[in-house]
Coordinates of C-alpha atoms in Angstrom, one line a residue:
Chain W
X25 CA 125.4 90.1 78.2
X26 CA 127.5 91.4 81.1
X27 CA 127.8 89.3 84.2
X28 CA 127.2 92.4 86.3
X29 CA 123.8 92.9 84.7
X30 CA 123.0 89.3 85.4
X31 CA 124.2 89.6 89.0
X32 CA 121.7 92.4 89.6
X33 CA 118.9 90.6 87.9
X34 CA 119.5 87.6 90.2
X35 CA 119.7 89.9 93.2
X36 CA 116.3 91.4 92.3
X37 CA 114.8 87.9 91.9
X38 CA 116.0 86.8 95.3
X39 CA 114.8 90.0 96.9
X40 CA 111.4 89.8 95.3
X41 CA 108.4 89.1 97.4
X42 CA 107.1 86.7 94.8
X43 CA 109.9 84.3 95.7
X44 CA 108.5 84.1 99.3
X45 CA 105.3 82.7 97.9
X46 CA 106.6 80.4 95.2
X47 CA 109.0 78.9 97.8
X48 CA 106.8 79.3 100.9
X49 CA 103.6 77.6 99.7
X50 CA 105.1 74.2 98.6
X51 CA 107.4 74.2 101.6
X52 CA 104.6 74.8 104.2
X53 CA 102.3 72.3 102.5
X54 CA 105.0 69.7 102.4
X55 CA 106.0 70.2 106.1
X56 CA 102.4 70.1 107.3
X57 CA 101.2 67.1 105.2
X58 CA 104.4 65.0 105.2
X59 CA 105.0 65.4 108.9
X60 CA 101.5 64.2 109.8
X61 CA 101.9 61.2 107.4
X62 CA 105.5 60.6 108.2
X63 CA 105.2 56.8 108.4
X64 CA 102.6 56.3 105.7
X65 CA 103.3 54.8 102.3
X66 CA 101.7 55.6 99.0
X67 CA 102.0 53.2 96.0
X68 CA 104.6 51.4 98.0
X69 CA 106.7 54.5 98.5
X70 CA 107.4 56.3 101.8
X71 CA 104.9 59.2 101.9
X72 CA 107.5 62.0 102.7
X73 CA 109.6 60.9 99.7
X74 CA 106.6 60.8 97.4
X75 CA 105.3 64.1 98.6
X76 CA 108.7 65.8 98.5
X77 CA 109.1 64.9 94.8
X78 CA 105.6 66.3 94.1
X79 CA 106.0 69.5 96.0
X80 CA 109.5 70.2 94.6
X81 CA 108.1 69.8 91.1
X82 CA 105.2 72.1 91.8
X83 CA 107.3 74.7 93.6
X84 CA 110.0 74.7 90.8
X85 CA 107.2 75.1 88.2
X86 CA 105.6 77.9 90.1
X87 CA 109.0 79.6 90.6
X88 CA 110.1 79.4 87.0
X89 CA 106.7 80.6 85.6
X90 CA 106.5 83.6 88.0
X91 CA 110.1 84.6 87.3
X92 CA 109.3 84.9 83.6
X93 CA 106.0 86.6 84.2
X94 CA 107.9 89.5 85.9
X95 CA 108.4 90.8 82.3
X96 CA 104.8 91.9 82.4
X97 CA 105.5 94.2 85.4
X98 CA 108.6 95.6 83.7
X99 CA 106.7 96.3 80.5
X100 CA 104.1 98.2 82.5
X101 CA 106.7 100.2 84.4
X102 CA 108.2 101.3 81.1
X103 CA 111.4 99.5 82.0
X104 CA 111.7 97.4 78.9
X105 CA 111.3 100.6 76.9
X106 CA 114.1 102.2 78.9
X107 CA 116.3 99.1 78.2
X108 CA 115.7 99.6 74.5
X109 CA 117.9 102.7 74.8
X110 CA 120.8 100.6 76.0
X111 CA 123.0 98.2 74.1
X112 CA 121.3 95.2 75.9
X113 CA 119.8 93.0 73.2
X114 CA 116.3 91.5 73.7
X115 CA 117.8 88.1 73.5
X116 CA 120.1 88.8 76.5
X117 CA 117.2 90.3 78.4
X118 CA 115.1 87.1 78.0
X119 CA 118.1 84.9 78.7
X120 CA 118.7 86.7 82.0
X121 CA 115.0 86.1 82.9
X122 CA 115.3 82.4 82.1
X123 CA 118.5 82.1 84.2
X124 CA 116.7 83.8 87.1
X125 CA 113.8 81.4 86.6
X126 CA 116.1 78.4 86.8
X127 CA 117.9 79.7 89.9
X128 CA 114.5 80.2 91.5
X129 CA 113.5 76.6 90.6
X130 CA 116.7 75.2 91.8
X131 CA 116.5 77.0 95.1
X132 CA 113.0 75.7 95.6
X133 CA 114.0 72.2 94.9
X134 CA 117.0 72.3 97.2
X135 CA 114.9 73.8 100.1
X136 CA 112.3 71.0 99.6
X137 CA 115.0 68.4 99.5
X138 CA 116.5 69.7 102.7
X139 CA 113.0 69.6 104.3
X140 CA 112.6 66.1 103.0
X141 CA 115.9 65.0 104.5
X142 CA 114.8 66.5 107.9
X143 CA 111.7 64.3 107.7
X144 CA 113.8 61.2 107.0
X145 CA 114.2 61.0 103.2
X146 CA 117.5 59.3 102.4
X147 CA 118.8 59.1 98.8
X148 CA 122.1 58.3 97.1
X149 CA 124.0 60.9 95.2
X150 CA 123.1 59.4 91.9
X151 CA 119.4 59.5 92.7
X152 CA 119.6 63.2 93.7
X153 CA 121.6 64.1 90.6
X154 CA 119.3 62.3 88.1
X155 CA 116.2 63.7 89.8
X156 CA 117.5 67.3 89.6
X157 CA 118.8 66.8 86.1
X158 CA 115.5 65.5 84.7
X159 CA 113.6 68.2 86.5
X160 CA 115.8 70.9 84.8
X161 CA 114.9 69.5 81.4
X162 CA 111.2 69.1 82.4
X163 CA 111.1 72.8 83.4
X164 CA 112.0 74.0 79.9
X165 CA 108.3 74.4 78.7
X166 CA 107.4 76.1 81.9
X167 CA 110.2 78.6 81.7
X168 CA 108.9 79.5 78.2
X169 CA 105.3 79.7 79.5
X170 CA 106.6 82.3 82.0
X171 CA 108.0 84.4 79.2
X172 CA 104.8 84.0 77.2
X173 CA 102.6 85.0 80.1
X174 CA 104.9 88.0 80.8
X175 CA 104.3 89.3 77.3
X176 CA 100.6 88.5 77.1
X177 CA 99.2 89.6 80.4
X178 CA 98.9 92.8 82.4
X179 CA 100.4 92.7 85.9
X180 CA 96.9 92.8 87.6
X181 CA 96.0 89.4 86.1
X182 CA 99.3 87.8 86.7
X183 CA 98.6 86.4 90.1
X184 CA 95.5 84.3 89.2
X185 CA 96.9 83.3 85.8
X186 CA 100.3 82.0 87.1
X187 CA 98.7 80.5 90.2
X188 CA 95.9 78.9 88.2
X189 CA 98.1 77.6 85.4
X190 CA 100.6 76.0 87.7
X191 CA 97.8 74.6 89.9
X192 CA 96.2 72.9 86.8
X193 CA 99.5 71.5 85.6
X194 CA 100.4 70.4 89.2
X195 CA 97.0 68.7 89.6
X196 CA 97.0 66.8 86.3
X197 CA 100.7 66.1 86.5
X198 CA 100.1 64.3 89.9
X199 CA 102.2 66.7 92.0
X200 CA 99.6 66.6 94.7
X201 CA 99.0 62.9 94.5
X202 CA 98.3 60.6 91.6
X203 CA 95.2 61.7 89.6
X204 CA 95.1 58.4 87.7
X205 CA 96.8 55.1 88.1
X206 CA 95.4 53.3 85.1
X207 CA 93.1 53.7 82.1
X208 CA 92.4 56.5 79.6
X209 CA 92.9 59.3 82.1
X210 CA 96.4 58.1 82.9
X211 CA 97.1 57.8 79.2
X212 CA 96.0 61.4 78.8
X213 CA 97.9 62.9 81.6
X214 CA 101.1 61.2 80.3
X215 CA 100.9 63.7 77.5
X216 CA 101.2 66.7 79.9
X217 CA 104.7 68.0 80.6
X218 CA 104.1 68.4 84.3
X219 CA 103.4 64.6 84.6
X220 CA 107.0 64.0 83.5
X221 CA 108.3 66.8 85.7
X222 CA 106.7 65.0 88.7
X223 CA 108.0 61.7 87.3
X224 CA 111.5 62.9 87.5
X225 CA 111.1 62.2 91.1
X226 CA 110.4 58.5 90.4
X227 CA 114.2 57.8 90.1
X228 CA 114.2 58.4 93.8
X229 CA 112.1 55.4 94.4
X230 CA 113.6 53.0 92.0
X231 CA 112.4 54.3 88.6
X232 CA 115.0 54.4 85.9
X233 CA 114.2 57.9 84.7
X234 CA 112.0 58.8 81.7
X235 CA 111.0 56.4 79.0
X236 CA 111.2 57.6 75.4
X237 CA 107.6 59.0 75.7
X238 CA 108.7 61.4 78.5
X239 CA 111.4 62.9 76.3
X240 CA 109.1 63.2 73.3
X241 CA 106.3 64.8 75.3
X242 CA 108.6 67.3 77.0
X243 CA 110.3 68.0 73.7
X244 CA 107.1 68.7 71.8
X245 CA 105.7 71.0 74.6
X246 CA 109.0 72.8 74.7
X247 CA 108.9 73.5 71.0
X248 CA 105.2 74.6 71.1
X249 CA 105.9 76.8 74.2
X250 CA 108.9 78.4 72.4
X251 CA 106.8 79.2 69.4
X252 CA 104.0 80.7 71.6
X253 CA 106.5 82.7 73.6
X254 CA 108.1 84.0 70.4
X255 CA 104.7 85.0 69.0
X256 CA 103.8 86.8 72.2
X257 CA 107.1 88.6 72.3
X258 CA 106.7 89.7 68.6
X259 CA 103.1 90.9 69.1
X260 CA 104.1 92.8 72.2
X261 CA 107.1 94.6 70.7
X262 CA 105.7 95.1 67.2
X263 CA 104.7 98.6 68.0
X264 CA 108.2 99.6 68.7
X265 CA 110.5 97.7 66.3
Chain V
X26 CA 131.5 102.5 54.3
X27 CA 131.3 105.6 56.5
X28 CA 130.6 108.9 55.0
X29 CA 132.9 111.4 56.7
X30 CA 130.6 114.4 56.3
X31 CA 127.7 112.5 57.9
X32 CA 129.8 111.0 60.6
X33 CA 131.0 114.4 61.6
X34 CA 127.4 115.7 62.0
X35 CA 125.8 114.6 65.2
X36 CA 122.2 114.3 64.5
X37 CA 120.5 114.7 61.1
X38 CA 116.7 114.5 60.6
X39 CA 115.5 114.5 57.0
X40 CA 111.9 115.1 56.1
X41 CA 110.8 113.1 59.2
X42 CA 107.1 112.2 59.5
X43 CA 104.9 110.0 61.6
X44 CA 101.2 109.6 62.1
X45 CA 99.2 107.8 64.7
X46 CA 96.0 106.7 62.9
X47 CA 94.5 109.9 61.5
X48 CA 96.6 112.1 63.7
X49 CA 99.7 113.5 62.0
X50 CA 102.0 113.9 65.0
X51 CA 105.1 114.9 63.0
X52 CA 104.8 116.4 59.6
X53 CA 108.1 116.7 57.9
X54 CA 111.0 117.8 60.1
X55 CA 114.5 118.7 58.8
X56 CA 117.0 119.3 61.5
X57 CA 120.8 119.0 61.9
X58 CA 122.5 119.2 65.3
X59 CA 126.2 119.5 65.4
X60 CA 128.3 117.6 68.0
X61 CA 128.6 119.6 71.2
X62 CA 125.4 121.7 70.7
X63 CA 122.8 122.0 73.4
X64 CA 119.4 122.3 71.7
X65 CA 116.0 122.8 73.2
X66 CA 113.0 121.3 71.5
X67 CA 110.4 123.8 72.5
X68 CA 106.7 123.6 71.9
X69 CA 103.3 123.3 73.5
X70 CA 101.8 119.9 74.4
X71 CA 100.9 118.0 71.3
X72 CA 103.5 119.7 69.1
X73 CA 105.1 116.4 68.3
X74 CA 108.2 116.7 70.6
X75 CA 107.9 113.3 72.2
X76 CA 107.2 111.6 68.9
X77 CA 110.2 113.2 67.3
X78 CA 112.4 112.1 70.3
X79 CA 111.0 108.5 70.0
X80 CA 112.1 108.4 66.4
X81 CA 115.5 109.8 67.2
X82 CA 116.0 107.1 69.8
X83 CA 114.7 104.4 67.5
X84 CA 111.7 103.6 69.7
X85 CA 109.2 104.4 67.0
X86 CA 109.8 103.8 63.2
X87 CA 109.2 106.9 61.1
X88 CA 106.5 106.7 58.4
X89 CA 108.7 108.8 56.1
X90 CA 112.1 110.4 56.2
X91 CA 115.2 109.4 58.0
X92 CA 117.2 109.8 61.3
X93 CA 121.0 109.6 61.2
X94 CA 123.0 109.6 64.5
X95 CA 126.7 110.0 64.1
X96 CA 126.5 108.7 60.5
X97 CA 124.5 105.5 61.3
X98 CA 121.0 104.4 62.2
X99 CA 119.5 105.0 65.7
X100 CA 119.6 101.2 66.4
X101 CA 123.3 101.1 65.5
X102 CA 124.1 104.2 67.6
X103 CA 122.1 102.7 70.6
X104 CA 123.8 99.3 70.3
X105 CA 127.2 101.1 70.3
X106 CA 126.2 102.8 73.5
X107 CA 126.5 106.3 72.0
X108 CA 123.1 107.4 73.1
X109 CA 121.7 108.1 76.6
X110 CA 118.0 108.9 77.0
X111 CA 115.8 110.1 79.7
X112 CA 112.2 109.3 78.8
X113 CA 109.1 111.2 80.0
X114 CA 107.3 108.0 81.1
X115 CA 108.5 105.0 83.0
X116 CA 109.1 104.0 86.6
X117 CA 112.3 102.7 88.2
X118 CA 112.4 99.0 88.8
X119 CA 112.1 97.8 92.3
X120 CA 114.3 95.5 94.6
X121 CA 117.4 97.6 94.0
X122 CA 119.0 100.6 95.6
X123 CA 119.7 103.7 93.6
X124 CA 123.4 102.8 93.5
X125 CA 122.7 99.3 92.4
X126 CA 120.3 100.4 89.7
X127 CA 122.8 102.9 88.2
X128 CA 125.6 100.2 88.4
X129 CA 123.3 97.7 86.6
X130 CA 122.7 100.2 83.8
X131 CA 126.4 101.1 83.7
X132 CA 127.3 97.5 83.1
X133 CA 125.4 97.6 79.8
X134 CA 127.6 100.3 78.2
X135 CA 131.1 99.9 76.8
X136 CA 132.4 103.3 78.0
X137 CA 130.4 103.8 81.2
X138 CA 131.5 106.4 83.7
X139 CA 132.4 105.4 87.2
X140 CA 129.1 105.1 89.2
X141 CA 130.2 107.1 92.2
X142 CA 131.3 110.0 89.9
X143 CA 127.9 110.1 88.3
X144 CA 126.0 109.8 91.6
X145 CA 128.0 112.8 92.8
X146 CA 127.4 115.0 89.7
X147 CA 123.7 114.3 89.7
X148 CA 123.3 114.8 93.4
X149 CA 122.0 111.2 93.8
X150 CA 124.8 110.4 96.3
X151 CA 122.8 111.5 99.3
X152 CA 120.1 108.8 98.7
X153 CA 122.2 106.2 96.8
X154 CA 121.6 103.5 99.4
X155 CA 117.8 103.9 99.4
X156 CA 115.6 101.5 97.5
X157 CA 114.1 102.9 94.3
X158 CA 110.6 102.5 95.6
X159 CA 111.3 104.9 98.5
X160 CA 112.2 108.0 96.5
X161 CA 110.5 111.4 96.1
X162 CA 109.6 112.7 92.7
X163 CA 112.8 114.8 92.5
X164 CA 115.0 111.9 93.7
X165 CA 113.7 109.5 91.1
X166 CA 114.2 112.2 88.4
X167 CA 117.8 112.6 89.5
X168 CA 118.2 108.8 89.5
X169 CA 116.9 108.7 85.9
X170 CA 119.3 111.4 85.0
X171 CA 122.1 109.4 86.5
X172 CA 121.1 106.4 84.5
X173 CA 121.2 108.4 81.3
X174 CA 124.5 110.0 82.2
X175 CA 126.4 106.9 83.4
X176 CA 126.3 105.6 79.8
X177 CA 128.8 108.3 78.9
X178 CA 127.0 108.9 75.6
X179 CA 127.9 111.2 72.8
X180 CA 124.2 112.3 72.5
X181 CA 122.1 112.8 75.5
X182 CA 118.3 113.1 74.9
X183 CA 116.0 114.3 77.6
X184 CA 112.2 114.4 77.2
X185 CA 110.7 117.0 79.5
X186 CA 113.4 116.3 82.2
X187 CA 112.0 118.7 84.7
X188 CA 108.3 118.1 84.3
X189 CA 108.0 116.4 87.8
X190 CA 110.2 118.9 89.6
X191 CA 109.5 121.9 91.8
X192 CA 111.3 125.2 91.3
X193 CA 114.3 124.3 93.4
X194 CA 114.6 120.8 91.9
X195 CA 114.6 122.4 88.5
X196 CA 117.3 124.8 89.4
X197 CA 119.5 122.0 90.8
X198 CA 118.8 119.8 87.8
X199 CA 120.0 122.5 85.3
X200 CA 123.0 123.2 87.4
X201 CA 124.2 119.6 87.0
X202 CA 123.1 119.7 83.4
X203 CA 125.3 122.7 82.6
X204 CA 128.2 120.7 84.0
X205 CA 127.6 117.9 81.5
X206 CA 127.2 120.4 78.6
X207 CA 130.6 121.8 79.4
X208 CA 132.1 118.4 78.7
X209 CA 131.2 118.8 75.1
X210 CA 128.3 116.3 74.8
X211 CA 125.5 116.8 72.3
X212 CA 122.4 117.5 74.2
X213 CA 118.8 117.6 73.0
X214 CA 116.0 118.3 75.5
X215 CA 112.3 118.8 75.0
X216 CA 110.5 121.3 77.2
X217 CA 107.5 123.5 77.2
X218 CA 109.1 125.9 79.6
X219 CA 110.3 128.9 77.6
X220 CA 112.5 130.0 80.4
X221 CA 114.4 126.7 80.4
X222 CA 115.0 126.8 76.7
X223 CA 116.1 130.5 76.9
X224 CA 118.5 129.9 79.8
X225 CA 120.1 126.6 79.0
X226 CA 120.1 125.9 75.3
X227 CA 122.5 127.3 72.7
X228 CA 119.7 127.0 70.2
X229 CA 116.0 126.7 70.2
X230 CA 114.0 124.6 67.8
X231 CA 110.4 125.7 68.1
X232 CA 107.8 123.1 67.2
X233 CA 104.1 123.5 66.7
X234 CA 101.6 121.0 65.2
X235 CA 104.3 118.6 64.1
X236 CA 106.5 121.1 62.3
X237 CA 109.5 123.3 63.1
X238 CA 108.2 126.8 63.1
X239 CA 111.5 128.5 64.2
X240 CA 115.1 127.5 64.7
X241 CA 117.8 129.6 66.1
X242 CA 119.4 131.2 69.1
X243 CA 116.9 132.6 71.7
X244 CA 117.8 136.1 70.7
X245 CA 117.2 135.4 67.0
X246 CA 113.8 134.1 67.8
X247 CA 112.9 137.1 69.9
X248 CA 114.1 139.5 67.2
X249 CA 111.9 137.8 64.6
X250 CA 109.1 139.3 66.5
X251 CA 110.3 142.9 66.8
X252 CA 107.2 144.6 68.2
X253 CA 105.6 145.4 71.5
X254 CA 102.6 144.2 73.3
X255 CA 99.9 146.5 74.7
X256 CA 97.4 145.4 77.3
X257 CA 94.4 147.5 78.3
X258 CA 91.1 147.2 80.0
X259 CA 88.5 148.1 77.3
X260 CA 85.1 146.4 77.7
X261 CA 82.9 145.6 74.8
X262 CA 85.3 146.7 72.0
X263 CA 85.2 145.2 68.6
X264 CA 88.4 143.2 68.0
X265 CA 88.4 143.8 64.2
X266 CA 88.2 147.5 64.8
X267 CA 91.2 147.2 67.1
X268 CA 93.1 145.2 64.5
X269 CA 92.6 148.0 62.0
X270 CA 94.3 150.6 64.2
X271 CA 97.7 151.9 63.0
X272 CA 100.6 149.8 64.2
X273 CA 98.5 146.9 65.4
X274 CA 98.9 143.4 63.9
X275 CA 96.7 141.4 66.2
X276 CA 94.2 141.5 69.0
X277 CA 93.0 139.1 71.6
X278 CA 90.3 139.5 74.3
X279 CA 90.4 138.0 77.8
X280 CA 87.3 139.1 79.8
X281 CA 87.4 142.9 79.8
X282 CA 91.1 143.1 78.9
X283 CA 92.5 143.2 75.4
X284 CA 96.0 142.4 74.3
X285 CA 97.4 144.0 71.1
X286 CA 100.4 142.7 69.2
X287 CA 102.0 145.7 67.6
X288 CA 104.6 146.2 64.8
X289 CA 104.9 149.8 66.0
X290 CA 104.2 150.2 69.7
X291 CA 104.2 154.1 69.7
X292 CA 101.8 154.5 66.8
X293 CA 99.5 151.8 68.2
X294 CA 99.3 153.5 71.6
X295 CA 98.5 156.9 70.1
X296 CA 95.8 155.5 67.8
X297 CA 94.4 153.4 70.6
X298 CA 94.0 156.3 73.0
X299 CA 92.8 158.6 70.2
X300 CA 90.0 156.2 69.2
X301 CA 89.2 154.8 72.6
X302 CA 89.8 157.4 75.4
X303 CA 88.1 155.0 77.8
X304 CA 91.0 152.5 77.7
X305 CA 92.6 152.2 81.1
X306 CA 95.2 150.1 83.0
X307 CA 97.5 150.4 80.1
X308 CA 100.6 148.3 80.0
X309 CA 103.2 148.3 77.2
X310 CA 105.8 145.4 77.1
X311 CA 108.7 144.5 74.9
X312 CA 108.2 141.2 73.1
X313 CA 109.8 138.5 75.2
X314 CA 110.4 134.9 74.2
X315 CA 106.9 134.2 75.4
X316 CA 105.3 136.7 72.9
X317 CA 107.5 135.3 70.1
X318 CA 106.4 131.8 71.0
X319 CA 102.7 132.7 71.0
X320 CA 103.1 134.6 67.8
X321 CA 105.0 131.9 65.9
X322 CA 102.8 129.2 67.1
X323 CA 99.6 131.2 66.2
X324 CA 101.0 132.1 62.8
X325 CA 101.3 128.5 62.1
X326 CA 97.7 127.8 63.2
X327 CA 96.4 130.6 61.0
X328 CA 98.2 129.1 58.1
X329 CA 96.6 125.7 58.9
X330 CA 93.1 127.0 59.1
X331 CA 93.3 129.3 56.1
X332 CA 91.1 128.0 53.3

C-alpha cells in the first residue's frame, strides 16, 4: 500500500465530522464531571484520574469503532466498487482503515490525558506508557468490530449501532464508574474486553497491568471478532468476487 | 507462459454469458478489440452493456465464457494497473478536494500520470481546490474521468460517461476524450446516444437483448440498412395492407401517422400514393444510423418472439 494513499485516508479521518463527536463527547463529559468532583476520591483513587482513564477508554473505543464503520458509507457510495478497479488490495484497504482507527483512538486518549493533566492528574512516564500500551492491545477487538459493523450495516443505522454498542461495552466495562465491585456480576464483567480496556488505566493508580485473565479475555475476543469481521467481509463482497 | 498472439490483442471476449436469476442479461458475446481502437458499445437500456462492462472489469464473474485483457485475466490486468474505469454508478468520497482525490487514486497505480496534467486535460483544473461534495453534476463527471485517466491505463472503459451531462458538457467531455484517444489508448465506452457512437468511435458494437446484433464502422452499419423511410399521415389504414405494398418491408403506426421502412423508396412511394391518394404530409428520409439501429434491434426482437 502506498503511503500517499494512507496519508489521504488519515487526512479524511481527521477532517471527518464523526471525529468531532467521538472526541467531543468523552472530553466534554470528562471536563464537566471531573471538574465538579475535582477533589473527590473513588475507590481510594483521585476522581479526575479515575474518570480520565474511563473516559479515555470509552472515547478510544468509540473512535476506533466508528473509523471502521465508515466502510459502510463507502460501500453505499460505490467507492469500494471503484477501488476494485485499482491495484489496491482489499487487505490494504482494511489495513488503512484500522490504522486510521488507531490514530483516532490515540488522538482521543492524548486529548483526554491533556485534559486530565489540566485538572491535576500527575503520572510518571512509565505509567503513561504502560497505560497507552495496554489500551492499544485492548482496542484490537473493537477495531475489528468496526470493520464488521462497516460490512454488515447500512449507513442509516450506523449511528445508533455504533453509539449503542460502545455505550453497552463502556457501561459494563466500568468506563463510567464501576458497575460491580464484587460477586458474580464482577466475575461476569471480567469476561468483557472493555473491562480490560478500562483496567489498562489501573496502572496509573498503582495496578501492575493485566493479570493473565486480561490477556486471555482480550485474546479470545480478538480472535472471535476477527472471525466475525472476516465472515461479514466475505458475505458483503461475495456478489462481486 | 504468455501467448504472444493473445498478449497482442487488447480485449478478447469469448462466448460470454451472465444471468441474474431468471433474467439472461448477456447471452453469448464474442468480441475482440485491438489495442488503440475506440469502440462504442451501443444499445438501448437493458441491452446488457453494463453487465458486459462489469465482466470485462472483473466486477462480476461470468456464468460462462471468458474475458482476456492483454493476455491475462481481468483481475491480473487490474492489479497491474492496466485498466482504468469510469462506472455509471457511485459517488465521490467526501472530505477531500478534487486534486487530493485524484492524487489519492494516482498513488495506487504504478505508472500514474502527473496529477496536474490530468486535471488540465479533463478541465478539472478550474475546480481542483473544491471539496468533492460541492461539485455540480458536470464537475463530478469530469473528476471521475480524471480518476480513470490518471491511472494511465492501456484500456479505458467508460460506462455511459455522458449520461449526467448537458449538451455543452457532453461536447467538452468528448473534446478531452478525443485527446486521449489520439495517445493510442484502447477505449471502450457504452452509450445509448447514437450520435456519440457515430461521431467518436472507430467502431460500433450494437447490442440488443444480451447479444451483439451488429459490429462494424458506423458507415458499415448504416449501409446494412440500405433503404429509405417514408412517413405519412394516413388515418385508419391497415398496417398489413401497407406492408404488402411494393418496396415496403415494414410499417409502424403512431397516432394518425405511419412510418414505412422501405427496401426501394421510389417504388414504395408510387404504390403508396396509387393505393392511398389520401396520404398527406409525406416525408422521405434516407436511413440514418437511428433507422439502422431501430431495424437491427427490432430484427432481433422478431427473431426472439418467432415461434
